[in-house]
Tab-separated table of C-alpha atoms and ligand atoms in Angstrom:
chain	number	residue	atom	x	y	z
A	1	MET	CA	31.970	68.387	21.324
A	2	ARG	CA	34.701	66.313	19.819
A	3	LYS	CA	37.024	67.917	22.044
A	4	HIS	CA	35.184	67.123	25.088
A	5	PHE	CA	35.335	63.172	23.724
A	6	TYR	CA	38.830	63.403	23.342
A	7	LEU	CA	39.152	64.716	27.215
A	8	LEU	CA	36.665	61.850	28.363
A	9	PHE	CA	38.981	59.449	26.426
A	10	ILE	CA	42.387	60.811	28.392
A	11	THR	CA	41.176	61.082	31.787
A	12	GLY	CA	39.637	57.718	31.297
A	13	ILE	CA	42.743	55.780	30.041
A	14	ALA	CA	45.063	57.978	32.944
A	15	ILE	CA	42.194	56.623	35.458
A	16	ILE	CA	42.949	52.794	34.369
A	17	LEU	CA	46.300	53.306	34.370
A	18	ILE	CA	46.526	54.816	37.508
A	19	ALA	CA	44.630	52.251	39.293
A	20	CYS	CA	46.313	49.619	37.755
A	21	SER	CA	49.640	51.002	39.024
A	22	ASN	CA	48.156	51.194	42.340
A	23	THR	CA	47.311	47.371	42.252
A	24	GLU	CA	50.593	46.361	41.011
A	25	SER	CA	52.298	47.935	43.658
A	26	LYS	CA	49.580	46.715	46.729
A	27	GLU	CA	50.334	43.554	45.445
A	28	LYS	CA	54.120	42.940	44.911
A	29	PRO	CA	54.764	40.760	48.279
A	30	THR	CA	56.908	43.099	50.683
A	31	LEU	CA	59.752	41.814	52.909
A	32	LYS	CA	57.903	42.988	56.214
A	33	GLU	CA	54.769	40.603	55.193
A	34	ALA	CA	57.007	37.745	54.244
A	35	PHE	CA	58.604	38.157	57.527
A	36	LYS	CA	55.542	38.846	59.892
A	37	ASN	CA	55.459	35.428	61.903
A	38	LYS	CA	59.410	35.320	61.767
A	39	PHE	CA	61.280	38.063	62.628
A	40	LEU	CA	61.358	41.887	62.205
A	41	ILE	CA	63.169	43.356	59.425
A	42	GLY	CA	65.036	46.333	59.925
A	43	ALA	CA	66.958	49.144	58.311
A	44	ALA	CA	69.724	51.690	59.914
A	45	LEU	CA	68.722	55.492	58.773
A	46	ASN	CA	70.820	58.093	57.616
A	47	THR	CA	70.840	62.026	57.975
A	48	GLY	CA	68.967	61.690	54.707
A	49	GLU	CA	66.253	59.542	55.715
A	50	ILE	CA	65.839	61.320	59.043
A	51	SER	CA	65.637	64.535	57.909
A	52	GLY	CA	62.760	63.157	55.429
A	53	LYS	CA	64.766	64.699	52.429
A	54	ASP	CA	65.472	60.882	51.123
A	55	THR	CA	62.017	60.481	50.256
A	56	ALA	CA	62.410	57.553	47.843
A	57	GLY	CA	64.521	56.123	50.593
A	58	LEU	CA	61.368	56.781	53.211
A	59	ARG	CA	59.051	54.896	50.730
A	60	ILE	CA	61.292	51.608	50.571
A	61	LEU	CA	61.304	51.976	54.079
A	62	ALA	CA	57.740	51.904	54.670
A	63	THR	CA	56.974	49.392	51.939
A	64	HIS	CA	59.198	46.719	53.237
A	65	PHE	CA	60.432	47.380	56.728
A	66	ASN	CA	59.026	47.504	60.307
A	67	SER	CA	62.053	48.557	62.420
A	68	ILE	CA	64.823	51.353	62.393
A	69	VAL	CA	68.167	51.900	63.621
A	70	ALA	CA	70.294	54.564	64.022
A	71	GLU	CA	73.172	54.806	61.806
A	72	ASN	CA	75.351	57.418	62.958
A	73	CYS	CA	72.951	60.100	64.921
A	74	MET	CA	72.652	58.293	68.284
A	75	LYS	CA	76.582	58.005	68.593
A	76	SER	CA	78.268	59.472	71.367
A	77	GLU	CA	80.466	62.134	69.565
A	78	VAL	CA	76.816	63.103	68.031
A	79	ILE	CA	74.437	62.778	70.898
A	80	HIS	CA	76.943	64.087	73.814
A	81	PRO	CA	79.691	66.052	71.911
A	82	LEU	CA	80.388	67.771	75.242
A	83	GLU	CA	80.106	66.976	78.856
A	84	ASP	CA	77.609	69.468	79.338
A	85	GLN	CA	76.043	69.198	76.155
A	86	PHE	CA	73.699	67.022	74.246
A	87	ASN	CA	72.377	67.221	70.892
A	88	PHE	CA	69.438	65.725	70.182
A	89	THR	CA	68.023	67.366	67.048
A	90	LEU	CA	68.245	64.460	64.509
A	91	SER	CA	67.719	61.078	67.557
A	92	ASP	CA	64.262	63.150	68.170
A	93	GLN	CA	63.371	62.860	64.190
A	94	PHE	CA	64.379	59.523	64.213
A	95	VAL	CA	61.873	58.391	66.990
A	96	ASP	CA	59.336	60.519	65.754
A	97	LEU	CA	59.345	58.522	62.631
A	98	GLY	CA	59.656	55.469	63.578
A	99	GLU	CA	56.893	56.265	65.697
A	100	LYS	CA	54.534	57.753	62.676
A	101	GLN	CA	55.442	54.483	60.491
A	102	ASP	CA	54.895	52.120	63.849
A	103	MET	CA	58.671	50.514	64.046
A	104	PHE	CA	60.169	48.639	66.845
A	105	ILE	CA	62.527	51.860	67.078
A	106	ILE	CA	66.177	50.460	67.736
A	107	GLY	CA	68.912	52.908	69.669
A	108	HIS	CA	72.495	52.098	68.687
A	109	ALA	CA	75.076	52.542	70.385
A	110	LEU	CA	75.396	53.446	73.806
A	111	ILE	CA	78.921	53.146	75.183
A	112	TRP	CA	81.274	52.182	72.024
A	113	HIS	CA	84.827	52.952	72.189
A	114	SER	CA	84.674	54.133	68.443
A	115	GLN	CA	82.903	57.782	67.309
A	116	LEU	CA	83.344	58.303	71.013
A	117	SER	CA	83.239	61.668	72.608
A	118	PRO	CA	86.399	63.002	72.580
A	119	TRP	CA	86.093	64.395	76.257
A	120	PHE	CA	84.381	61.059	77.329
A	121	CYS	CA	87.437	59.196	79.555
A	122	VAL	CA	89.939	61.974	80.040
A	123	ASP	CA	90.222	64.958	81.846
A	124	GLU	CA	91.316	68.662	80.784
A	125	ASN	CA	94.586	67.083	80.293
A	126	GLY	CA	94.131	64.192	78.267
A	127	GLU	CA	94.831	62.127	81.159
A	128	ASN	CA	92.429	58.782	81.559
A	129	VAL	CA	89.891	59.955	84.437
A	130	SER	CA	89.283	57.754	87.657
A	131	ALA	CA	86.991	54.834	87.549
A	132	ASP	CA	84.636	56.638	89.774
A	133	VAL	CA	84.573	59.509	87.390
A	134	LEU	CA	83.986	57.245	84.408
A	135	LYS	CA	81.012	55.593	86.187
A	136	GLU	CA	79.513	58.724	87.137
A	137	ARG	CA	80.036	59.596	83.822
A	138	MET	CA	78.454	56.745	82.060
A	139	LYS	CA	75.827	56.918	83.839
A	140	THR	CA	75.247	59.947	82.913
A	141	HIS	CA	74.771	59.567	79.279
A	142	ILE	CA	73.053	56.447	79.685
A	143	ASN	CA	70.139	57.706	81.924
A	144	THR	CA	69.868	61.048	79.422
A	145	ILE	CA	69.505	59.355	76.478
A	146	VAL	CA	67.961	55.764	77.698
A	147	GLY	CA	65.778	58.289	79.676
A	148	ARG	CA	64.778	61.000	77.378
A	149	TYR	CA	63.344	57.994	74.931
A	150	LYS	CA	61.842	55.830	77.294
A	151	GLY	CA	58.872	53.665	76.404
A	152	ARG	CA	59.743	54.611	72.920
A	153	ILE	CA	63.008	53.280	72.325
A	154	LYS	CA	62.116	49.568	72.574
A	155	GLY	CA	65.729	48.305	72.537
A	156	TRP	CA	69.419	49.189	72.821
A	157	ASP	CA	72.970	48.282	71.806
A	158	VAL	CA	74.560	48.670	75.361
A	159	VAL	CA	77.783	48.027	74.234
A	160	ASN	CA	79.427	47.714	71.259
A	161	GLU	CA	82.364	45.544	69.998
A	162	ALA	CA	84.218	45.501	73.063
A	163	ILE	CA	85.812	41.734	72.736
A	164	LEU	CA	88.335	40.805	70.071
A	165	GLU	CA	88.717	38.263	68.047
A	166	ASP	CA	90.688	35.741	69.905
A	167	GLY	CA	88.513	36.110	72.567
A	168	SER	CA	90.706	39.015	74.949
A	169	TYR	CA	88.710	42.320	75.720
A	170	ARG	CA	89.444	45.329	73.429
A	171	LYS	CA	91.912	47.851	74.911
A	172	SER	CA	89.229	50.660	75.094
A	173	LYS	CA	89.742	53.541	77.031
A	174	PHE	CA	86.521	52.166	79.033
A	175	TYR	CA	88.602	49.047	79.556
A	176	GLU	CA	91.361	50.440	80.643
A	177	ILE	CA	89.961	52.398	83.441
A	178	LEU	CA	87.144	50.128	84.571
A	179	GLY	CA	88.295	46.715	83.186
A	180	GLU	CA	86.012	44.156	82.495
A	181	GLU	CA	83.375	45.614	84.664
A	182	PHE	CA	82.548	48.313	82.372
A	183	ILE	CA	80.132	46.181	80.318
A	184	PRO	CA	77.900	44.722	83.515
A	185	LEU	CA	77.759	48.711	84.664
A	186	ALA	CA	76.728	49.825	81.265
A	187	PHE	CA	73.680	47.283	81.220
A	188	GLN	CA	72.989	47.811	84.922
A	189	TYR	CA	72.533	51.312	84.285
A	190	ALA	CA	70.763	50.657	81.022
A	191	GLN	CA	68.350	48.496	83.070
A	192	GLU	CA	67.784	50.997	85.288
A	193	ALA	CA	66.695	53.677	83.148
A	194	ASP	CA	64.197	51.902	81.176
A	195	PRO	CA	63.361	48.620	82.507
A	196	ASP	CA	61.252	47.580	79.639
A	197	ALA	CA	63.518	48.376	77.247
A	198	GLU	CA	65.613	45.099	75.628
A	199	LEU	CA	69.176	45.326	75.813
A	200	TYR	CA	71.997	43.947	73.828
A	201	TYR	CA	75.669	43.450	73.311
A	202	ASN	CA	76.445	43.687	69.677
A	203	ASP	CA	79.807	43.114	67.871
A	204	TYR	CA	81.090	42.026	64.513
A	205	ASN	CA	83.439	39.083	62.910
A	206	GLU	CA	81.397	36.794	66.225
A	207	TRP	CA	82.146	33.093	64.339
A	208	TYR	CA	85.796	33.282	65.395
A	209	PRO	CA	85.554	31.080	68.552
A	210	GLY	CA	87.532	33.230	70.763
A	211	ARG	CA	85.311	36.033	70.494
A	212	ARG	CA	82.288	33.777	70.520
A	213	GLU	CA	83.292	31.856	73.681
A	214	THR	CA	84.027	35.353	75.824
A	215	VAL	CA	80.350	36.787	74.779
A	216	THR	CA	79.100	33.482	75.726
A	217	ARG	CA	81.051	34.039	79.024
A	218	LEU	CA	79.569	37.259	78.861
A	219	ILE	CA	75.800	36.496	78.727
A	220	ARG	CA	76.436	34.070	81.872
A	221	THR	CA	78.445	36.802	84.149
A	222	LEU	CA	75.763	39.282	83.369
A	223	LYS	CA	72.786	36.492	84.447
A	224	GLU	CA	74.340	35.400	87.314
A	225	ARG	CA	74.119	38.506	88.296
A	226	GLY	CA	71.218	39.155	88.042
A	227	ILE	CA	71.656	41.758	84.993
A	228	ARG	CA	69.004	41.796	81.924
A	229	ILE	CA	70.608	41.002	78.609
A	230	ASP	CA	67.676	40.421	75.975
A	231	ALA	CA	69.766	39.642	73.056
A	232	ILE	CA	73.077	39.395	71.265
A	233	GLY	CA	73.475	41.487	67.704
A	234	MET	CA	75.631	39.831	65.268
A	235	GLN	CA	76.923	42.322	62.902
A	236	GLY	CA	76.327	40.644	59.505
A	237	HIS	CA	78.952	42.921	57.769
A	238	LEU	CA	79.976	39.989	55.055
A	239	GLY	CA	82.431	39.284	52.389
A	240	MET	CA	81.769	36.902	49.401
A	241	ASP	CA	84.414	34.555	50.811
A	242	SER	CA	84.086	34.925	54.786
A	243	PRO	CA	82.023	33.676	56.402
A	244	THR	CA	80.868	30.415	55.855
A	245	LEU	CA	77.150	29.513	56.753
A	246	GLU	CA	78.558	27.108	59.042
A	247	GLU	CA	80.084	29.377	60.561
A	248	TYR	CA	77.544	32.112	61.610
A	249	GLU	CA	75.205	29.300	62.281
A	250	GLU	CA	77.545	28.032	65.085
A	251	THR	CA	77.096	31.484	66.506
A	252	ILE	CA	73.152	31.404	66.275
A	253	LEU	CA	73.248	28.303	67.861
A	254	ALA	CA	75.756	28.894	70.872
A	255	TYR	CA	74.016	31.925	71.790
A	256	ASN	CA	70.944	30.239	71.635
A	257	LYS	CA	71.999	27.690	74.030
A	258	GLU	CA	72.532	30.578	76.726
A	259	GLY	CA	68.670	31.664	76.293
A	260	VAL	CA	69.347	34.889	74.296
A	261	ASN	CA	67.801	35.766	71.424
A	262	VAL	CA	69.883	36.642	68.584
A	263	MET	CA	69.628	39.417	66.074
A	264	VAL	CA	71.189	39.735	62.514
A	265	THR	CA	71.915	43.539	63.403
A	266	GLU	CA	74.118	44.945	60.483
A	267	PHE	CA	73.615	43.238	57.428
A	268	ASP	CA	75.462	44.281	54.057
A	269	LEU	CA	77.022	41.776	51.753
A	270	SER	CA	80.101	43.164	50.273
A	271	ILE	CA	80.661	42.330	46.488
A	272	LEU	CA	83.761	43.678	46.468
A	273	PRO	CA	87.312	42.316	47.392
A	274	PHE	CA	88.685	42.708	50.709
A	275	PRO	CA	92.140	44.128	51.108
A	276	LYS	CA	93.119	41.521	53.824
A	277	ALA	CA	90.855	38.954	55.187
A	278	GLY	CA	89.116	39.322	58.602
A	279	ILE	CA	88.738	43.287	58.941
A	280	GLY	CA	85.081	42.753	59.728
A	281	ALA	CA	83.941	46.170	60.753
A	282	ASP	CA	86.998	47.091	62.593
A	283	LEU	CA	86.284	50.383	61.700
A	284	SER	CA	90.334	51.400	62.242
A	285	ALA	CA	91.302	49.823	59.520
A	286	ASN	CA	91.706	51.607	56.507
A	287	PHE	CA	93.552	51.104	53.170
A	288	ASP	CA	94.427	53.102	50.010
A	289	TYR	CA	92.194	53.181	47.022
A	290	GLN	CA	93.891	50.693	44.240
A	291	LYS	CA	92.063	50.149	40.936
A	292	GLU	CA	91.907	46.237	41.581
A	293	LEU	CA	89.961	46.921	44.834
A	294	ASN	CA	87.236	48.335	43.118
A	295	PRO	CA	86.643	46.341	39.859
A	296	TYR	CA	82.799	46.744	38.985
A	297	THR	CA	82.174	51.028	38.774
A	298	GLU	CA	80.937	50.175	35.657
A	299	GLY	CA	78.128	47.407	37.129
A	300	VAL	CA	78.479	43.981	38.313
A	301	PRO	CA	79.054	41.474	35.432
A	302	ALA	CA	76.087	38.884	35.205
A	303	SER	CA	78.133	35.650	37.092
A	304	ILE	CA	79.474	38.308	40.063
A	305	GLN	CA	75.694	39.548	40.304
A	306	GLU	CA	74.514	35.629	40.395
A	307	ALA	CA	77.040	34.618	42.709
A	308	TRP	CA	75.860	37.608	45.174
A	309	ASN	CA	72.486	36.667	44.658
A	310	ALA	CA	72.508	33.011	45.472
A	311	ARG	CA	75.209	33.958	48.668
A	312	MET	CA	72.251	36.920	50.316
A	313	LEU	CA	69.833	34.163	49.636
A	314	SER	CA	71.577	31.458	51.401
A	315	PHE	CA	72.206	33.827	54.439
A	316	PHE	CA	68.510	34.853	54.411
A	317	ARG	CA	67.371	31.072	54.025
A	318	LEU	CA	69.606	30.237	57.479
A	319	PHE	CA	67.845	33.175	59.217
A	320	ILE	CA	64.279	31.270	58.047
A	321	LYS	CA	65.973	28.226	59.323
A	322	HIS	CA	66.477	29.738	62.280
A	323	ALA	CA	63.456	32.247	62.770
A	324	ASP	CA	62.539	30.999	66.453
A	325	LYS	CA	66.192	32.129	67.579
A	326	ILE	CA	66.240	35.111	65.665
A	327	SER	CA	64.213	38.233	66.431
A	328	ARG	CA	65.359	40.769	64.094
A	329	VAL	CA	67.095	41.324	60.846
A	330	THR	CA	68.589	44.747	59.919
A	331	MET	CA	69.622	45.568	56.594
A	332	TRP	CA	72.606	48.484	57.348
A	333	GLY	CA	71.472	50.685	55.061
A	334	ILE	CA	68.360	51.183	52.734
A	335	THR	CA	69.962	51.798	48.674
A	336	ASP	CA	73.705	50.996	48.051
A	337	GLN	CA	74.227	54.705	47.534
A	338	ASP	CA	73.794	54.657	51.167
A	339	SER	CA	75.794	52.071	52.259
A	340	TRP	CA	78.837	52.573	54.358
A	341	LYS	CA	80.927	49.956	52.653
A	342	ASN	CA	81.190	52.502	49.645
A	343	ASP	CA	83.897	53.860	51.784
A	344	PHE	CA	85.343	51.246	54.084
A	345	PRO	CA	87.474	49.599	54.090
A	346	VAL	CA	88.523	51.308	51.259
A	347	ARG	CA	87.639	54.898	50.864
A	348	GLY	CA	85.586	56.057	47.177
A	349	ARG	CA	84.897	52.479	45.884
A	350	LYS	CA	81.199	51.646	44.815
A	351	ASP	CA	79.974	48.123	46.446
A	352	TYR	CA	76.466	46.745	45.488
A	353	PRO	CA	76.065	45.648	49.259
A	354	LEU	CA	72.234	45.852	50.388
A	355	LEU	CA	69.028	45.288	48.833
A	356	PHE	CA	68.246	48.014	46.845
A	357	ASP	CA	70.062	49.372	44.065
A	358	ARG	CA	71.147	53.231	43.649
A	359	ASP	CA	68.043	53.958	41.781
A	360	ASN	CA	66.078	53.114	44.427
A	361	GLN	CA	64.904	50.045	42.845
A	362	GLU	CA	64.663	46.482	44.763
A	363	LYS	CA	67.132	43.904	43.216
A	364	PRO	CA	65.437	40.517	41.743
A	365	VAL	CA	67.172	38.816	45.085
A	366	VAL	CA	64.155	40.391	46.786
A	367	GLN	CA	61.268	38.678	45.808
A	368	MET	CA	63.468	35.407	45.831
A	369	ILE	CA	64.161	35.991	49.467
A	370	ILE	CA	60.352	36.355	49.817
A	371	ASN	CA	59.584	33.300	47.554
A	372	GLU	CA	61.903	31.650	49.938
A	373	ALA	CA	60.003	32.750	53.550
A	374	LYS	CA	56.899	31.468	51.832
A	375	GLN	CA	58.008	27.911	51.747
B	1	XIL	C1	79.091	52.906	60.609
B	1	XIL	C2	78.147	53.848	60.010
B	1	XIL	O1	77.673	53.236	58.892
B	1	XIL	C3	79.137	55.104	58.660
B	1	XIL	O2	78.434	56.107	58.823
B	1	XIL	C4	80.642	55.672	59.661
B	1	XIL	O3	81.084	56.161	59.279
B	1	XIL	C5	81.262	54.473	60.724
B	1	XIL	O4	80.023	53.892	61.249
B	1	XIL	N1	79.690	48.982	63.575
B	1	XIL	C6	78.784	49.673	64.113
B	1	XIL	C7	78.526	50.833	63.268
B	1	XIL	O5	78.223	49.302	64.957
B	1	XIL	O6	77.768	51.714	64.063
B	1	XIL	C8	79.337	51.485	62.003
B	1	XIL	O7	78.317	52.481	61.209
B	1	XIL	C9	79.810	49.873	61.535
B	1	XIL	C10	80.707	49.282	62.023
């Protein structure tokens, strides 16, 4: 009798505890609810999340986010490793996952000089292919990938990082062989492959006036030629000192004036010192490890954390202020553990650039951002 009573008592307590914890997690406000009428809130997914191994990351994704982008699995070196060979294993899983969770799915990136398949722009002797051959290869690449996910992937980074800070074009293989024309061509092929998908140009450090002006000219050129461009992606790989809010805002306003949406596409705020100013997301930048460049291995001091919180919050405040111009804000990863910033631009550091920590816990700034969105 006593034993039964004891069992009943324990079961009762357990039920109450489970009920309480459920209510608590259900009631805790989430980012996607907070931004519901403002913009989509997205995250870049890595292999761990796409394959389902990172269950903690996936829980955060389902709770807080309503859009996803492929961090690496759709880059040409992964998805199209040889001219006659595509590899859709991860990208298919990525799209399936997004559909199951009702996410706005973004493809990244169709034409990009980096993480480019070695065969793409050269012949068997390593010489640049002719303009006609490159056009054909771009067309097949874009048609096959965009066509495969037609109607399922809702927006594409069609061209990534083609313009430099001074406003000139990056001297990539695409540019060497086709000149500026490679960009309109890529947009045209993407539009033909899925006329309903949104098409974006994406770049970093767009607060540099030169780059901003050339991107603005690009929007005009595409529009004049009747080629659709729906939005400009502003990668948000920010540091503690740069850019200023005003610089970032100026670019949002400039693009908005051209009649396109703005998207904050790759947002992370590095807490670590940059070895050199203006690196942005230039993947060719690589610096040797030095202890002074990795100051917070044992955790971040309170005053630095506060400064980071304030800066992160002020950027979200800016996005909220311009919610009528911004269609999506995407974090470049879910937790600090995932972040590419741990290895860029210096390998092997410990950075803290995202909204969720290494233990998969929400950082205090998340609820501050949510409160801001409610006001
Ligand atoms: C980064 C990924 O996060 C890393 O995992 C990878 O090793 C290198 O590329 N600009 C972009 C992204 O458009 O695709 C880059 O992503 C970061 C800079």
